[in-house]
Tab-separated table of C-alpha atoms and ligand atoms in Angstrom:
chain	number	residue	atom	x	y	z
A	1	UNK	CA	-20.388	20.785	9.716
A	2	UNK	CA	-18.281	19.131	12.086
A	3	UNK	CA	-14.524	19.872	12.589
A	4	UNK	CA	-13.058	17.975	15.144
A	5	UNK	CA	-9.071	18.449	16.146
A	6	UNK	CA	-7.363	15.391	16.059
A	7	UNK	CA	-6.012	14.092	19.028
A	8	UNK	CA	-2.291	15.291	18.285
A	9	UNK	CA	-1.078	18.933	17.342
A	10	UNK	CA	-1.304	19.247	13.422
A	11	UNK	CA	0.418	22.518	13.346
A	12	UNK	CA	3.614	20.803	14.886
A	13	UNK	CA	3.144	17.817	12.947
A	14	UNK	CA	2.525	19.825	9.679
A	15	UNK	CA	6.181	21.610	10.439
A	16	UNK	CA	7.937	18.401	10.591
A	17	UNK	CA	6.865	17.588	6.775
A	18	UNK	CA	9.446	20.566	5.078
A	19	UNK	CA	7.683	19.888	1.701
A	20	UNK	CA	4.076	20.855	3.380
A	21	UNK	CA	5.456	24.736	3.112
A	22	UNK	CA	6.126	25.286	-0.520
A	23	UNK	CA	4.428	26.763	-2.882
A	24	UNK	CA	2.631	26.003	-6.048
A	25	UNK	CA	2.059	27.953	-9.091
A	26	UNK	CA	2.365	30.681	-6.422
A	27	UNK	CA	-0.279	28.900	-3.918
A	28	UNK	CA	0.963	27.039	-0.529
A	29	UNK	CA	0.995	23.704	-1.473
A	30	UNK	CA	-2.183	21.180	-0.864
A	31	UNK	CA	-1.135	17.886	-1.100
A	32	UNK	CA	-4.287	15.300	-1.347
A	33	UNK	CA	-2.221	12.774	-3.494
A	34	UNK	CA	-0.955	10.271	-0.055
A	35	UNK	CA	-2.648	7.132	-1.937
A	36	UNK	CA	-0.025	7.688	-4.755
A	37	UNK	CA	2.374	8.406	-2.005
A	38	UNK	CA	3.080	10.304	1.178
A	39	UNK	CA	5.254	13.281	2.284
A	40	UNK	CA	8.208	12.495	3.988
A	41	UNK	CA	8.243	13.816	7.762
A	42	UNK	CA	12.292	15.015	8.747
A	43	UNK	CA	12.290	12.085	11.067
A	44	UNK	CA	12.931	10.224	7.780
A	45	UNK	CA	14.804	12.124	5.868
A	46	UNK	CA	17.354	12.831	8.311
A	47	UNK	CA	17.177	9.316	8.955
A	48	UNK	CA	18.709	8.791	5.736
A	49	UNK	CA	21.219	10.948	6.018
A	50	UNK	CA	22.525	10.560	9.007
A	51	UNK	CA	23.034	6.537	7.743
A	52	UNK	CA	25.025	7.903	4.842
A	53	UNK	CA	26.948	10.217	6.588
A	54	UNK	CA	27.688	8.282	9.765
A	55	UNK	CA	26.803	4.778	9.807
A	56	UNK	CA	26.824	3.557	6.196
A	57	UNK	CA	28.448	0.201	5.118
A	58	UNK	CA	27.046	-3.163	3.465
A	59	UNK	CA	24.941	-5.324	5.964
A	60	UNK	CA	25.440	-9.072	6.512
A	61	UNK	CA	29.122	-9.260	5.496
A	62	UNK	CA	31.815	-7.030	7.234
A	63	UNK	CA	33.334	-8.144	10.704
A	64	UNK	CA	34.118	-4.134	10.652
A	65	UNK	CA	32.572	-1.880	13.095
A	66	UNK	CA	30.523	-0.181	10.225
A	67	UNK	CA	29.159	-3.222	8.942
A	68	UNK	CA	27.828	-4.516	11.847
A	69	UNK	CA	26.580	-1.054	13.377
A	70	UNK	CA	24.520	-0.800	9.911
A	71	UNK	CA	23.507	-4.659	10.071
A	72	UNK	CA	22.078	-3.647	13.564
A	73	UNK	CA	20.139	-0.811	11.983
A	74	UNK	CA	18.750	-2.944	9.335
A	75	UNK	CA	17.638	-5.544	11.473
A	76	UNK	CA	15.877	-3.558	13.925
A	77	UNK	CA	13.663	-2.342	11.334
A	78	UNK	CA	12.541	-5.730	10.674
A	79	UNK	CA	11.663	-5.838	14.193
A	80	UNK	CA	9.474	-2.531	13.954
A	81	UNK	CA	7.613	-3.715	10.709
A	82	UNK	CA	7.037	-7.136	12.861
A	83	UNK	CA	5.888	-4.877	15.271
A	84	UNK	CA	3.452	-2.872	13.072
A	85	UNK	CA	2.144	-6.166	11.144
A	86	UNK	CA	2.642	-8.108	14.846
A	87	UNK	CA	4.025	-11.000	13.076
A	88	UNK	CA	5.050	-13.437	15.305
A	89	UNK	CA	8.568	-14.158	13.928
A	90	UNK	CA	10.878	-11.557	12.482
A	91	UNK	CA	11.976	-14.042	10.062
A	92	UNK	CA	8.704	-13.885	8.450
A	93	UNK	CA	9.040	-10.057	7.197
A	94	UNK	CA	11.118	-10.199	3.580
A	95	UNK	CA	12.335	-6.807	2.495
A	96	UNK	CA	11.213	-5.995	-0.804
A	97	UNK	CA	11.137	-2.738	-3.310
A	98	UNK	CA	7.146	-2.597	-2.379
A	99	UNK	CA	4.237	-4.193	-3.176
A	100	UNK	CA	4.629	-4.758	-6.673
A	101	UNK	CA	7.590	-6.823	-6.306
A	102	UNK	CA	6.222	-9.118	-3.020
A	103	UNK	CA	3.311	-10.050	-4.788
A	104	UNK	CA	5.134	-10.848	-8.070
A	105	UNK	CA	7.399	-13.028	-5.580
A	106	UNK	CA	4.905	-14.704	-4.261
A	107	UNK	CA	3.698	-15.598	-7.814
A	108	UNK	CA	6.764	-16.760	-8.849
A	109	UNK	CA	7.716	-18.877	-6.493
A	110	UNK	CA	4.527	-19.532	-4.066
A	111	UNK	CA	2.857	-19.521	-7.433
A	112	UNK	CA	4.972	-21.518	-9.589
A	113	UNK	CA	5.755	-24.007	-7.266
A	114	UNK	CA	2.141	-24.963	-6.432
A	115	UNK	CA	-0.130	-24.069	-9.372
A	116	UNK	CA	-0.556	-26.135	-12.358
A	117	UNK	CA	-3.023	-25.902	-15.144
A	118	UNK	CA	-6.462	-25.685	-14.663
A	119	UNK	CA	-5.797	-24.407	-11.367
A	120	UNK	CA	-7.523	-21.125	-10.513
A	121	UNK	CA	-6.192	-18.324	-8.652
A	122	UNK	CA	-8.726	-15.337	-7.492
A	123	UNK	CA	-8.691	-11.859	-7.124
A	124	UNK	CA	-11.052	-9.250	-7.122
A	125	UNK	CA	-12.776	-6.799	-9.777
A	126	UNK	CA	-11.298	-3.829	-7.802
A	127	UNK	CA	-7.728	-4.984	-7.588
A	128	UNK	CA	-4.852	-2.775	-8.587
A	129	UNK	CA	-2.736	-3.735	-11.673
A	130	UNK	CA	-0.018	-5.058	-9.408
A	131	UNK	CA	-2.619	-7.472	-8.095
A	132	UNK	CA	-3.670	-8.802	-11.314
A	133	UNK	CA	-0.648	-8.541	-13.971
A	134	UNK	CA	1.766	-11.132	-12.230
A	135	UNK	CA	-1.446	-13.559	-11.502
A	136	UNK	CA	-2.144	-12.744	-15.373
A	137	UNK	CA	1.559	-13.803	-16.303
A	138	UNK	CA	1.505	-16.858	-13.692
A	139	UNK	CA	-1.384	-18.199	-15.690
A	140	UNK	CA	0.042	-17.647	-18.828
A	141	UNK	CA	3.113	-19.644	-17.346
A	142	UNK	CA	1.518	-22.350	-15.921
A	143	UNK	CA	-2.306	-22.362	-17.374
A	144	UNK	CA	-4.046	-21.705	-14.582
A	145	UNK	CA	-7.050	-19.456	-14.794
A	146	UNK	CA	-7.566	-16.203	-13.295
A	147	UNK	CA	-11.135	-16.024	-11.447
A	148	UNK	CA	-12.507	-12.680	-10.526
A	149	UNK	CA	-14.798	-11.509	-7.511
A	150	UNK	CA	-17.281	-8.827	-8.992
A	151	UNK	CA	-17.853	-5.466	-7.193
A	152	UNK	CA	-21.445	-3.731	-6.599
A	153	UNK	CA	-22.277	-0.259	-7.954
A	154	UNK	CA	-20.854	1.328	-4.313
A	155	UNK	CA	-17.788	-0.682	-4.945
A	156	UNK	CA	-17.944	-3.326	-2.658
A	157	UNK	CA	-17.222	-7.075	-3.200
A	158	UNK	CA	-19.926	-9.227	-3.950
A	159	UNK	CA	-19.751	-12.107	-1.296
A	160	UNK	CA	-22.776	-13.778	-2.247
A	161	UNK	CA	-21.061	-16.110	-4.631
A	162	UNK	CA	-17.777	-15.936	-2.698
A	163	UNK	CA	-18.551	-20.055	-1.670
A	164	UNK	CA	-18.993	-21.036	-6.005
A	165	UNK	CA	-15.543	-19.175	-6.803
A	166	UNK	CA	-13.393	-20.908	-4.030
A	167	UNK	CA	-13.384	-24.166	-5.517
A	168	UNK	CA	-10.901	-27.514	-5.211
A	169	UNK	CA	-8.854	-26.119	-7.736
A	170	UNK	CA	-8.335	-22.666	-6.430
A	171	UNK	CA	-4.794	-22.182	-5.183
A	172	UNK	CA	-4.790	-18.712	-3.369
A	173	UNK	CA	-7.095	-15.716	-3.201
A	174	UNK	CA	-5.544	-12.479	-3.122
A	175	UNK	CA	-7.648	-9.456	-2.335
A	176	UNK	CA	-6.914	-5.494	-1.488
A	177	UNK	CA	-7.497	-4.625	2.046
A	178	UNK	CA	-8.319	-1.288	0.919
A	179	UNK	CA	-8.551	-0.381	-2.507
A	180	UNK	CA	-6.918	2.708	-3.843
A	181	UNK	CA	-9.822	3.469	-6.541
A	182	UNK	CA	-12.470	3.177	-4.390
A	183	UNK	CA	-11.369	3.632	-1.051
A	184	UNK	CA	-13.842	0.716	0.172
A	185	UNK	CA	-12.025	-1.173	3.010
A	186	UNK	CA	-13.161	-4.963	2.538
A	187	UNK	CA	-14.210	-7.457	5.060
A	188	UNK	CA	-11.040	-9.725	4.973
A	189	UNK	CA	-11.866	-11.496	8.020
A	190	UNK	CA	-15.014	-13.023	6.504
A	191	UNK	CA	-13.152	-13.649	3.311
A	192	UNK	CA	-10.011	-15.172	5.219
A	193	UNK	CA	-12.307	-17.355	7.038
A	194	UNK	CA	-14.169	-18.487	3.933
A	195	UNK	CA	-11.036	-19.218	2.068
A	196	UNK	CA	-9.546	-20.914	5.015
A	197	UNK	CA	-12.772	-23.456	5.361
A	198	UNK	CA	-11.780	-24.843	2.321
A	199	UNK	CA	-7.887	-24.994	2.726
A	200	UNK	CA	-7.256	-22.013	0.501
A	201	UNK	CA	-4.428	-19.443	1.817
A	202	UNK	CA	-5.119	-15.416	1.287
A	203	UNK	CA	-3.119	-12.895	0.404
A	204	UNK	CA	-3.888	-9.162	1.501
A	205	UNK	CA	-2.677	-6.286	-0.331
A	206	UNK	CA	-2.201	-3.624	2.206
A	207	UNK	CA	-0.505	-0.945	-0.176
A	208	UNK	CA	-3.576	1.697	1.146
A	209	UNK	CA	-4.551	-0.204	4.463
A	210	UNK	CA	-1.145	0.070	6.714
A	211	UNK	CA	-0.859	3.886	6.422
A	212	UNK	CA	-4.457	4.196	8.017
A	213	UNK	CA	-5.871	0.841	9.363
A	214	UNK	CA	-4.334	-0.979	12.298
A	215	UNK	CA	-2.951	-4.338	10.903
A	216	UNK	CA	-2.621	-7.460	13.085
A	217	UNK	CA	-1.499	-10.329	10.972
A	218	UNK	CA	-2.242	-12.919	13.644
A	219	UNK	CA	-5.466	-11.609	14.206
A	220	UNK	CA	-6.489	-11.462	10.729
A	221	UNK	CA	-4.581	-14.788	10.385
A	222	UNK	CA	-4.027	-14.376	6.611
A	223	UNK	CA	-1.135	-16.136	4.688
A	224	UNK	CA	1.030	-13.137	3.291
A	225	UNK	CA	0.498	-9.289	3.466
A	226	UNK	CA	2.012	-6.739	1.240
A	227	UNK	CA	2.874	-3.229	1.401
A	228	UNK	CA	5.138	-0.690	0.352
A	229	UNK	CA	7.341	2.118	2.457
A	230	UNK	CA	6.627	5.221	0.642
A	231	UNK	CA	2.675	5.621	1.272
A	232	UNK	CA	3.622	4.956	4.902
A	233	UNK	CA	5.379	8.119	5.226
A	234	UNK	CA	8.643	6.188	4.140
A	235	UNK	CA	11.378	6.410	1.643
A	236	UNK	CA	10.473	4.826	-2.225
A	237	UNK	CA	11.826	1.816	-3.005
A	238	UNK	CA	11.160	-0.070	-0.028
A	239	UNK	CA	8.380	-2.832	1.085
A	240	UNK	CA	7.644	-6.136	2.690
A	241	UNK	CA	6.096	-9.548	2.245
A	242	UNK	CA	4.845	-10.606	4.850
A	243	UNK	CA	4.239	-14.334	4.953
A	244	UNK	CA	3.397	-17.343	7.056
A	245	UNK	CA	6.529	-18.954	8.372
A	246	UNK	CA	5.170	-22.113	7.600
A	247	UNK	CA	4.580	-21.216	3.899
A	248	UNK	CA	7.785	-19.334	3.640
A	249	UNK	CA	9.993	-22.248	4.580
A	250	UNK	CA	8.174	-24.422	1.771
A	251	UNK	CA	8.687	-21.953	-1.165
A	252	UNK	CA	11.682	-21.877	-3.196
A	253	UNK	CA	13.640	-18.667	-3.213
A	254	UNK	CA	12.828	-16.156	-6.178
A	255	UNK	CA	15.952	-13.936	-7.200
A	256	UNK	CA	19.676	-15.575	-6.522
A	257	UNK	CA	22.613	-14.119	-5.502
A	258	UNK	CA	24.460	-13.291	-2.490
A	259	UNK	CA	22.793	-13.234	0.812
A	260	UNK	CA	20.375	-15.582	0.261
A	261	UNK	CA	23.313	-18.623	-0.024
A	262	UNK	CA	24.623	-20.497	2.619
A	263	UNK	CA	27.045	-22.397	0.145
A	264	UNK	CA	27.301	-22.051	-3.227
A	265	UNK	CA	29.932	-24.744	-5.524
A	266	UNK	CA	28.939	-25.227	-8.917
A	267	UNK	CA	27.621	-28.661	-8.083
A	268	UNK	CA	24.621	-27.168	-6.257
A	269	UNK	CA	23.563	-23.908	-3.805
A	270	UNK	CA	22.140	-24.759	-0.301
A	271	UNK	CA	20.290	-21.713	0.552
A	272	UNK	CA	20.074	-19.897	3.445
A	273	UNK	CA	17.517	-18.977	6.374
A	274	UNK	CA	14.686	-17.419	6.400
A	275	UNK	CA	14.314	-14.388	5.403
A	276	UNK	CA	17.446	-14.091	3.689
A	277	UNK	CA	16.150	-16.883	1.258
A	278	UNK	CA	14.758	-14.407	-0.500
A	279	UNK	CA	16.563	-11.246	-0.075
A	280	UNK	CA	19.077	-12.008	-2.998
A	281	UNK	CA	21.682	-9.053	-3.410
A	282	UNK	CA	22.812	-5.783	-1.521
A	283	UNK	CA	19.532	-4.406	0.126
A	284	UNK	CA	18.403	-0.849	-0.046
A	285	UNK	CA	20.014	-0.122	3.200
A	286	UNK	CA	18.891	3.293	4.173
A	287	UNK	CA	15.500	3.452	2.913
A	288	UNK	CA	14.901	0.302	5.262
A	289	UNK	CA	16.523	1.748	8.525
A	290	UNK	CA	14.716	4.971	7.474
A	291	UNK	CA	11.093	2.814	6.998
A	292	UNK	CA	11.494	2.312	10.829
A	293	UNK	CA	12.214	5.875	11.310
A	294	UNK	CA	8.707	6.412	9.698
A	295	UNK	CA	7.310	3.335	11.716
A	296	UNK	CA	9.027	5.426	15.071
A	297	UNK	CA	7.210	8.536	13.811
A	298	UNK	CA	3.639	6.843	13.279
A	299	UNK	CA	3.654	4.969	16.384
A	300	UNK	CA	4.543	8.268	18.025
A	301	UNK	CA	1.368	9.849	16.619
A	302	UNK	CA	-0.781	6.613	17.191
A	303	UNK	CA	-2.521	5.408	14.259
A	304	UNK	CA	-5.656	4.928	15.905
A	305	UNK	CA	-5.534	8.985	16.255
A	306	UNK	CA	-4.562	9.476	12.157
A	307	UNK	CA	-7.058	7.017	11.379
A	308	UNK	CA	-10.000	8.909	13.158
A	309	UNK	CA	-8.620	12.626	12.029
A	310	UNK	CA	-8.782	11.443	8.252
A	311	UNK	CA	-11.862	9.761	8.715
A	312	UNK	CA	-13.260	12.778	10.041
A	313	UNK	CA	-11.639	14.866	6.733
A	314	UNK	CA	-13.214	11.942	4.464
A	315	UNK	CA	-16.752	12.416	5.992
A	316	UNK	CA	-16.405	16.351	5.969
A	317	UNK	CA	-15.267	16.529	2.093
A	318	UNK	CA	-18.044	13.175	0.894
A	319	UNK	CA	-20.521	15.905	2.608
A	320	UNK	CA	-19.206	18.882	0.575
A	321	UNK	CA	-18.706	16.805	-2.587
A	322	UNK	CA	-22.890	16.190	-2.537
A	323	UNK	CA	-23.868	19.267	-2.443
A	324	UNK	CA	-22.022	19.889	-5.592
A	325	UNK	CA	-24.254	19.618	-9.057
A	326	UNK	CA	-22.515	17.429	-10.960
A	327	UNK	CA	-20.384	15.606	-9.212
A	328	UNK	CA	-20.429	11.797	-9.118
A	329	UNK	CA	-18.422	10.171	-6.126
A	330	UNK	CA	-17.080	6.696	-7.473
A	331	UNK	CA	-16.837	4.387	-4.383
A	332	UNK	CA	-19.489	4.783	-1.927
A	333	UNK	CA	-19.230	1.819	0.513
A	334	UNK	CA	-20.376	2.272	3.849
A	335	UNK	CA	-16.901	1.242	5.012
A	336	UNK	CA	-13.765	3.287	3.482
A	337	UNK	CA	-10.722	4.477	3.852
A	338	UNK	CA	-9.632	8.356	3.368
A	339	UNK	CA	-10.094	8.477	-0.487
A	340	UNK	CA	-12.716	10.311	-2.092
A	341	UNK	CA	-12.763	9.532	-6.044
A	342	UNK	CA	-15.001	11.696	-7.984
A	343	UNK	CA	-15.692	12.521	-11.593
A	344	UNK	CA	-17.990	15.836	-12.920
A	345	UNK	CA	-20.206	16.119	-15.245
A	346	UNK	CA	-18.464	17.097	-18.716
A	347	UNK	CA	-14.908	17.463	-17.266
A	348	UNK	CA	-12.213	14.948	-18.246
A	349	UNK	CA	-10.488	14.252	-14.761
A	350	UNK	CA	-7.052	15.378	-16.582
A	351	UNK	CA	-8.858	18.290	-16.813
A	352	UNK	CA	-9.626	18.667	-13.472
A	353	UNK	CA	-6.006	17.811	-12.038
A	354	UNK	CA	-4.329	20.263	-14.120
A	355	UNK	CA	-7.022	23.230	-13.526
A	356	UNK	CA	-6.264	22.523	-9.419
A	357	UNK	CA	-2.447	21.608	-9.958
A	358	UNK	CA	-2.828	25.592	-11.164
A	359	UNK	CA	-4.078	26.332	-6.838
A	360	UNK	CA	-1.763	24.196	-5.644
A	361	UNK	CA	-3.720	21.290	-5.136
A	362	UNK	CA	-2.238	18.025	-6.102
A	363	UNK	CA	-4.713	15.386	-6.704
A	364	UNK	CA	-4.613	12.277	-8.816
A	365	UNK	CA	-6.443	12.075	-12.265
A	366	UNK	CA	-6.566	8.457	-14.130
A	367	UNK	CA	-7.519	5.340	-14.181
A	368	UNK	CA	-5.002	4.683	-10.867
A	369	UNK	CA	-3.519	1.479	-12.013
A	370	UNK	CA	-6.983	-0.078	-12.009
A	371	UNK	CA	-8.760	0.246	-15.653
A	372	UNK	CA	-11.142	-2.976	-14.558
A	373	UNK	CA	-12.888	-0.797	-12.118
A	374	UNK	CA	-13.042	2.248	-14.591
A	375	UNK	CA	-14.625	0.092	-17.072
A	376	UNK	CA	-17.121	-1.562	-14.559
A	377	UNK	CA	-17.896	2.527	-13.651
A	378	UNK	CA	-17.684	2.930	-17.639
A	379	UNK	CA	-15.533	5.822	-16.583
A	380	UNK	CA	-12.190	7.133	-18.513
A	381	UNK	CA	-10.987	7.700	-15.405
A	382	UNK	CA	-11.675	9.450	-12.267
A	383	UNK	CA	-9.956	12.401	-9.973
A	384	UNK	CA	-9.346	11.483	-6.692
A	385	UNK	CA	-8.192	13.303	-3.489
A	386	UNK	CA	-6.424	11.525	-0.797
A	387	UNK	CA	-6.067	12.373	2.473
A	388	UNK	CA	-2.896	11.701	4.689
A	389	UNK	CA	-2.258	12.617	8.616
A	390	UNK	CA	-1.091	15.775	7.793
A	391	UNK	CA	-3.864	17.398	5.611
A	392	UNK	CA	-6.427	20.028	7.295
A	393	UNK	CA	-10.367	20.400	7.047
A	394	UNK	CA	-9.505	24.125	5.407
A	395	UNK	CA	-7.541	22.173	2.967
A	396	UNK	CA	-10.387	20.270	2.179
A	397	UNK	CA	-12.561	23.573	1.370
A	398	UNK	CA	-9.483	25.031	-0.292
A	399	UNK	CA	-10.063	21.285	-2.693
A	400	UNK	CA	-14.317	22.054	-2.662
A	401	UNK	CA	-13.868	25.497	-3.403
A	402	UNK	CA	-11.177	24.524	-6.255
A	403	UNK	CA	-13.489	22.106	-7.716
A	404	UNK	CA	-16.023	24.873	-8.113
A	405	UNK	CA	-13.777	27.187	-9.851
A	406	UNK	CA	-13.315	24.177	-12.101
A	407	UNK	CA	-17.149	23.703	-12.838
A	408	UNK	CA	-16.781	27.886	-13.368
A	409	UNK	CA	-14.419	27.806	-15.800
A	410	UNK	CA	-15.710	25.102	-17.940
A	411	UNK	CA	-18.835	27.300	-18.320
B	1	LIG	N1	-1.794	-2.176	-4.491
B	1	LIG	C1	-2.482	-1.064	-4.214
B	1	LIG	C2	-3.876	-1.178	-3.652
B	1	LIG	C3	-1.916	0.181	-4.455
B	1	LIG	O1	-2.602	1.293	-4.194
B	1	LIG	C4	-0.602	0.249	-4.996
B	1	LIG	C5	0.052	1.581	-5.294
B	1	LIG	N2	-0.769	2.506	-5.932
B	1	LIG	C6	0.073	-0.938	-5.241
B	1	LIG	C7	-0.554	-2.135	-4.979
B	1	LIG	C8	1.454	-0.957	-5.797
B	1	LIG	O2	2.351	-0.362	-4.936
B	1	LIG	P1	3.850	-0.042	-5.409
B	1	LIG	O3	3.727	0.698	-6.713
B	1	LIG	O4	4.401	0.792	-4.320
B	1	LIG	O5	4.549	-1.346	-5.565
């Protein structure tokens, strides 16, 4: 079986994550969790201290030196995420906590603004929770209905009938780029196309796509993108909507509160620019000047480079997994990402996470914030290994040869 080195050193790059060289229940640590979320290379984390001890102060306020030095910081991180989604405008990249909250923003405001009942909205059968709930509550709100794209037994969409769901009354379609159960990466430029014959704007969740795809907004020309910091190699607590600027500037602002006011009397607010419409409050200040640290550190890998070394640990662990009796891989589209979800015969995945968590191996066991697609595998759940930039190919035997131990042990 093929091994090929990536294109940049992996020994240096492993050194730079200090987590990578702990131990586990005595064993070096193998982390194959990154679609949960990813290590955190020093870059970062002295990032974030080096804010808080030299540089810290509230942004957007102060005439002080501190203030405006941190300001700086903050806003040249909006120009590396425009740089990584290659927005056009910088105005069109809202800081957010993460995915969750831009999508549940764009509900609430895209959403509420210009859906009404009987209007549909439509998703996918493979969406995560946070790409279904706040659609769920928007139609509740408003009584729209909530259409659904169905998925084939390899976990793709079904684009057959794409045409019949996007009808005069469907107000957005909001789809995973790549979805975290499966790992199937979906053809967004036929669906963005599709939608956009008929008038109907797209939203792409790119929670799993921006750590290992290369995203061009333009390109891709959808309406709003979401992701989140932390499974970019970033701090927690930190992501961005993306979003048209045309479609920003027509949607009311979500949360209010400072920032996003240009003057406030208790008559009425006038609100203020993009994108500070919708950044209400004090920001998370150092996680976002440390998310362009982690953009810095990707873009001085080149994620055309991660992309091809986890596609090459993918490929090398779907062959292993086969030749394993027993084991079922859940997702099995020609086209994925580095995930490789799995369940075995007999085994509850819980079962399986905790025997491995006992070698050191962290993987994810569950339904992964997406019980729809466990009960279209009629699955409890699955185990799933993810791989990130940092992980090896003998990590991925140290995983096979785990999984085996498991089948051993469970007679
Ligand atoms: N969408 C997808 C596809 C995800 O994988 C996740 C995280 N598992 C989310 C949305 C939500 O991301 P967050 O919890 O960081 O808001």
């Amino acid at each position: 079986m093929s091994r090929p080195a990536p294109r940049y050193d992996l020994a240096s790059i492993r050194s730079d994550f200090p987590i990578l060289g702990r131990t586990i229940n005595r064993h070096p640590l193998v982390y194959l969790d990154n679609a949960a979320s990813t290590q955190k290379p020093r870059a970062v984390i002295d990032c974030i201290r080096r804010v808080y001890e030299e540089e810290y102060a509230n942004v957007h306020r102060g005439v002080h030196t501190l203030s405006q030095r941190c300001t700086d910081l903050f806003e040249t991180a909006r120009e590396k995420v425009q740089g990584l989604l290659h927005a056009r405008h910088g105005h069109e990249i809202v800081f957010v906590r993460g995915a969750t909250e831009a999508i549940n923003l764009v509900a609430q405001t895209y959403g509420r603004q210009k859906v009404g009942a009987g209007d549909e909205i439509l998703i996918t059968a493979m969406e995560h929770h946070s790409n279904i709930v706040p659609w769920q509550m928007l139609c509740e709100q408003t009584g729209a209905v909530l259409k659904v794209i169905p998925i084939t037994p390899t976990g793709e969409l079904r684009l057959e009938g794409l045409d019949a769901l996007l009808t005069e009354r469907t107000r957005l379609l909001s789809v995973a780029h790549m979805s975290n159960a499966l790992g199937t990466i979906n053809p967004v430029e036929t669906i963005i196309a599709r939608a956009h014959a008929k008038g109907i704007p797209v939203l792409l969740d790119g929670a799993q796509s921006v750590p290992h795809l290369r995203v061009d907004v333009q390109a891709l020309d959808c309406d709003f993108y979401v992701f989140s910091g932390h499974k970019l190699y970033g701090p927690s607590g930190i992501g961005v909507l993306y979003g048209k600027e045309s479609l920003l500037k027509a949607m009311p602002p979500w949360q209010g509160g400072g920032d996003m006011i240009r003057r406030v009397t208790f008559d009425r607010t006038e609100y203020n620019d993009l994108p500070y419409k919708f950044e209400a409050g004090t920001p998370s200040i150092a996680d976002t000047i440390a998310l362009g640290a982690a953009i810095d550190y990707l873009d001085g890998i080149g994620l055309d480079a991660i992309a091809e070394h986890e596609h090459g640990l993918l490929r090398h662990a779907t062959e292993q997994a086969l030749e394993i009796p027993g084991l079922r891989i859940i997702g099995t589209a020609p086209q994925k990402g580095a995930i490789l979800s799995f369940t075995l015969d007999h085994i509850h995945p819980h079962d399986i996470g905790t025997l491995l968590d006992q070698l050191g191996i962290a993987i994810r066991a569950g339904h992964h914030c997406a019980m729809p697609v466990m009960d279209f595998f009629e699955v409890p759940a699955t185990a799933r290994a993810s791989f990130g930039l940092y992980n090896t190919y003998e990590e991925v035997d140290i995983l096979m040869n785990g999984i085996r131990e498991v089948i051993r042990l469970f007679g």
